Amino acid sequence: MKLSELIKRGHDTALKWSECDEALVAVNETFGEPYESARKALHNDLLVATSREVPLDTFKGDNNPLRFEDLKVLVVVKPSLVPAPDKKLENIDTRIERLEQELKLARTERKSIIEKLKIKDHEFVISQISTQFRHIK
C-alpha cells in the first residue's frame, strides 16, 4: 500500500472518528449525564433502604419491583458480598499482598532491563500497532 493511500485512509478514518466523537459528546450531555445522576441516586437509595428495612431478596426473580414492562427494562440489583473476617482469609490476603509486591518488583526489573537494552541499541521488533485519535488544539 502506498503512503498516499494510507494518508487517504487515515483522513477518512479521522473524519469518521471526529463525527462520532462529536455525536457521543452530544448524546452524553443529553442522555448520559442525566442517566448517571439518576443511577447514582437510585444506588444511594438502595444502599439506605436495604440497610434499614428492605431485604435484598425483594429484588430477585420475576417479582422484582424494579421490572418495568412499559419500558421493557429490568433494573438488576447485584449486591457484592464479602465474607466476615476469618483468620484463614487474613493469612491468604497477607500472602497475596507479598506476592503482589514481588510481582511489582519483577515488572520494575523487567522495565529496567528493557531500558538498558534501548541504551545498548538492542534491536526491537514490532509486536503490534495501535491507533489513537486526539483533537488538535
GROMACS .gro file of C-alpha atoms in nm:
model
  137
    1MET     CA    1   0.000   0.000   0.000
    2LYS     CA    2   0.134   0.341  -0.095
    3LEU     CA    3   0.182   0.625   0.152
    4SER     CA    4  -0.076   0.837  -0.034
    5GLU     CA    5  -0.334   0.559   0.011
    6LEU     CA    6  -0.252   0.534   0.382
    7ILE     CA    7  -0.292   0.911   0.419
    8LYS     CA    8  -0.632   0.900   0.245
    9ARG     CA    9  -0.744   0.607   0.463
   10GLY     CA   10  -0.619   0.793   0.771
   11HIS     CA   11  -0.808   1.108   0.672
   12ASP     CA   12  -1.130   0.913   0.612
   13THR     CA   13  -1.094   0.736   0.946
   14ALA     CA   14  -1.013   1.060   1.129
   15LEU     CA   15  -1.325   1.220   0.980
   16LYS     CA   16  -1.543   0.928   1.096
   17TRP     CA   17  -1.385   0.943   1.443
   18SER     CA   18  -1.438   1.320   1.469
   19GLU     CA   19  -1.804   1.288   1.370
   20CYS     CA   20  -1.853   1.000   1.614
   21ASP     CA   21  -1.678   1.188   1.895
   22GLU     CA   22  -1.897   1.496   1.845
   23ALA     CA   23  -2.211   1.279   1.843
   24LEU     CA   24  -2.104   1.094   2.157
   25VAL     CA   25  -2.040   1.423   2.339
   26ALA     CA   26  -2.386   1.547   2.242
   27VAL     CA   27  -2.550   1.218   2.342
   28ASN     CA   28  -2.364   1.214   2.673
   29GLU     CA   29  -2.476   1.568   2.756
   30THR     CA   30  -2.837   1.495   2.661
   31PHE     CA   31  -2.874   1.143   2.799
   32GLY     CA   32  -2.557   1.017   2.967
   33GLU     CA   33  -2.517   1.278   3.239
   34PRO     CA   34  -2.885   1.270   3.348
   35TYR     CA   35  -2.876   0.888   3.344
   36GLU     CA   36  -2.559   0.874   3.557
   37SER     CA   37  -2.708   1.119   3.804
   38ALA     CA   38  -3.031   0.917   3.830
   39ARG     CA   39  -2.837   0.589   3.856
   40LYS     CA   40  -2.623   0.724   4.142
   41ALA     CA   41  -2.934   0.849   4.325
   42LEU     CA   42  -3.103   0.507   4.286
   43HIS     CA   43  -2.785   0.335   4.403
   44ASN     CA   44  -2.766   0.553   4.715
   45ASP     CA   45  -3.135   0.499   4.787
   46LEU     CA   46  -3.091   0.121   4.752
   47LEU     CA   47  -2.799   0.128   4.996
   48VAL     CA   48  -3.005   0.316   5.253
   49ALA     CA   49  -3.321   0.109   5.203
   50THR     CA   50  -3.151  -0.231   5.209
   51SER     CA   51  -2.952  -0.143   5.519
   52ARG     CA   52  -3.269  -0.045   5.705
   53GLU     CA   53  -3.596  -0.204   5.606
   54VAL     CA   54  -3.599  -0.355   5.255
   55PRO     CA   55  -3.448  -0.705   5.223
   56LEU     CA   56  -3.231  -0.766   4.916
   57ASP     CA   57  -3.440  -1.070   4.826
   58THR     CA   58  -3.714  -0.824   4.728
   59PHE     CA   59  -3.521  -0.753   4.408
   60LYS     CA   60  -3.473  -1.116   4.299
   61GLY     CA   61  -3.659  -1.304   4.028
   62ASP     CA   62  -3.967  -1.223   3.824
   63ASN     CA   63  -4.132  -1.030   4.108
   64ASN     CA   64  -3.856  -0.768   4.118
   65PRO     CA   65  -4.039  -0.437   4.175
   66LEU     CA   66  -3.779  -0.269   3.956
   67ARG     CA   67  -3.910  -0.453   3.650
   68PHE     CA   68  -4.076  -0.200   3.421
   69GLU     CA   69  -4.273  -0.374   3.145
   70ASP     CA   70  -4.379  -0.042   2.991
   71LEU     CA   71  -4.012   0.044   2.932
   72LYS     CA   72  -3.901  -0.315   2.869
   73VAL     CA   73  -3.632  -0.257   3.134
   74LEU     CA   74  -3.528  -0.461   3.434
   75VAL     CA   75  -3.306  -0.299   3.696
   76VAL     CA   76  -3.089  -0.582   3.826
   77VAL     CA   77  -2.971  -0.532   4.183
   78LYS     CA   78  -2.647  -0.721   4.247
   79PRO     CA   79  -2.503  -0.694   4.595
   80SER     CA   80  -2.132  -0.753   4.642
   81LEU     CA   81  -2.098  -0.982   4.937
   82VAL     CA   82  -1.777  -1.019   5.134
   83PRO     CA   83  -1.713  -1.285   5.396
   84ALA     CA   84  -1.700  -1.198   5.762
   85PRO     CA   85  -1.345  -1.169   5.899
   86ASP     CA   86  -1.166  -1.503   5.916
   87LYS     CA   87  -0.810  -1.594   6.016
   88LYS     CA   88  -0.755  -1.815   5.707
   89LEU     CA   89  -0.863  -1.530   5.480
   90GLU     CA   90  -0.635  -1.287   5.661
   91ASN     CA   91  -0.341  -1.524   5.610
   92ILE     CA   92  -0.406  -1.567   5.237
   93ASP     CA   93  -0.460  -1.191   5.198
   94THR     CA   94  -0.120  -1.131   5.357
   95ARG     CA   95   0.036  -1.385   5.120
   96ILE     CA   96  -0.135  -1.224   4.818
   97GLU     CA   97  -0.004  -0.883   4.927
   98ARG     CA   98   0.351  -1.019   4.947
   99LEU     CA   99   0.324  -1.188   4.606
  100GLU     CA  100   0.183  -0.870   4.450
  101GLN     CA  101   0.484  -0.679   4.584
  102GLU     CA  102   0.717  -0.942   4.433
  103LEU     CA  103   0.535  -0.913   4.101
  104LYS     CA  104   0.562  -0.534   4.112
  105LEU     CA  105   0.938  -0.563   4.174
  106ALA     CA  106   0.975  -0.813   3.887
  107ARG     CA  107   0.789  -0.579   3.650
  108THR     CA  108   1.012  -0.289   3.756
  109GLU     CA  109   1.320  -0.505   3.696
  110ARG     CA  110   1.189  -0.606   3.352
  111LYS     CA  111   1.126  -0.242   3.262
  112SER     CA  112   1.480  -0.157   3.373
  113ILE     CA  113   1.628  -0.433   3.157
  114ILE     CA  114   1.432  -0.307   2.855
  115GLU     CA  115   1.563   0.046   2.914
  116LYS     CA  116   1.921  -0.088   2.931
  117LEU     CA  117   1.865  -0.273   2.603
  118LYS     CA  118   1.748   0.053   2.444
  119ILE     CA  119   2.063   0.229   2.563
  120LYS     CA  120   2.277  -0.052   2.416
  121ASP     CA  121   2.092  -0.005   2.085
  122HIS     CA  122   1.944  -0.355   2.104
  123GLU     CA  123   1.715  -0.448   1.815
  124PHE     CA  124   1.342  -0.422   1.885
  125VAL     CA  125   1.064  -0.571   1.671
  126ILE     CA  126   0.707  -0.451   1.630
  127SER     CA  127   0.470  -0.665   1.836
  128GLN     CA  128   0.156  -0.477   1.737
  129ILE     CA  129   0.037  -0.143   1.605
  130SER     CA  130  -0.237   0.057   1.772
  131THR     CA  131  -0.400   0.383   1.674
  132GLN     CA  132  -0.535   0.666   1.884
  133PHE     CA  133  -0.724   0.975   1.781
  134ARG     CA  134  -0.693   1.313   1.951
  135HIS     CA  135  -0.829   1.655   1.884
  136ILE     CA  136  -0.561   1.902   1.778
  137LYS     CA  137  -0.572   2.225   1.976
   0.00000   0.00000   0.00000
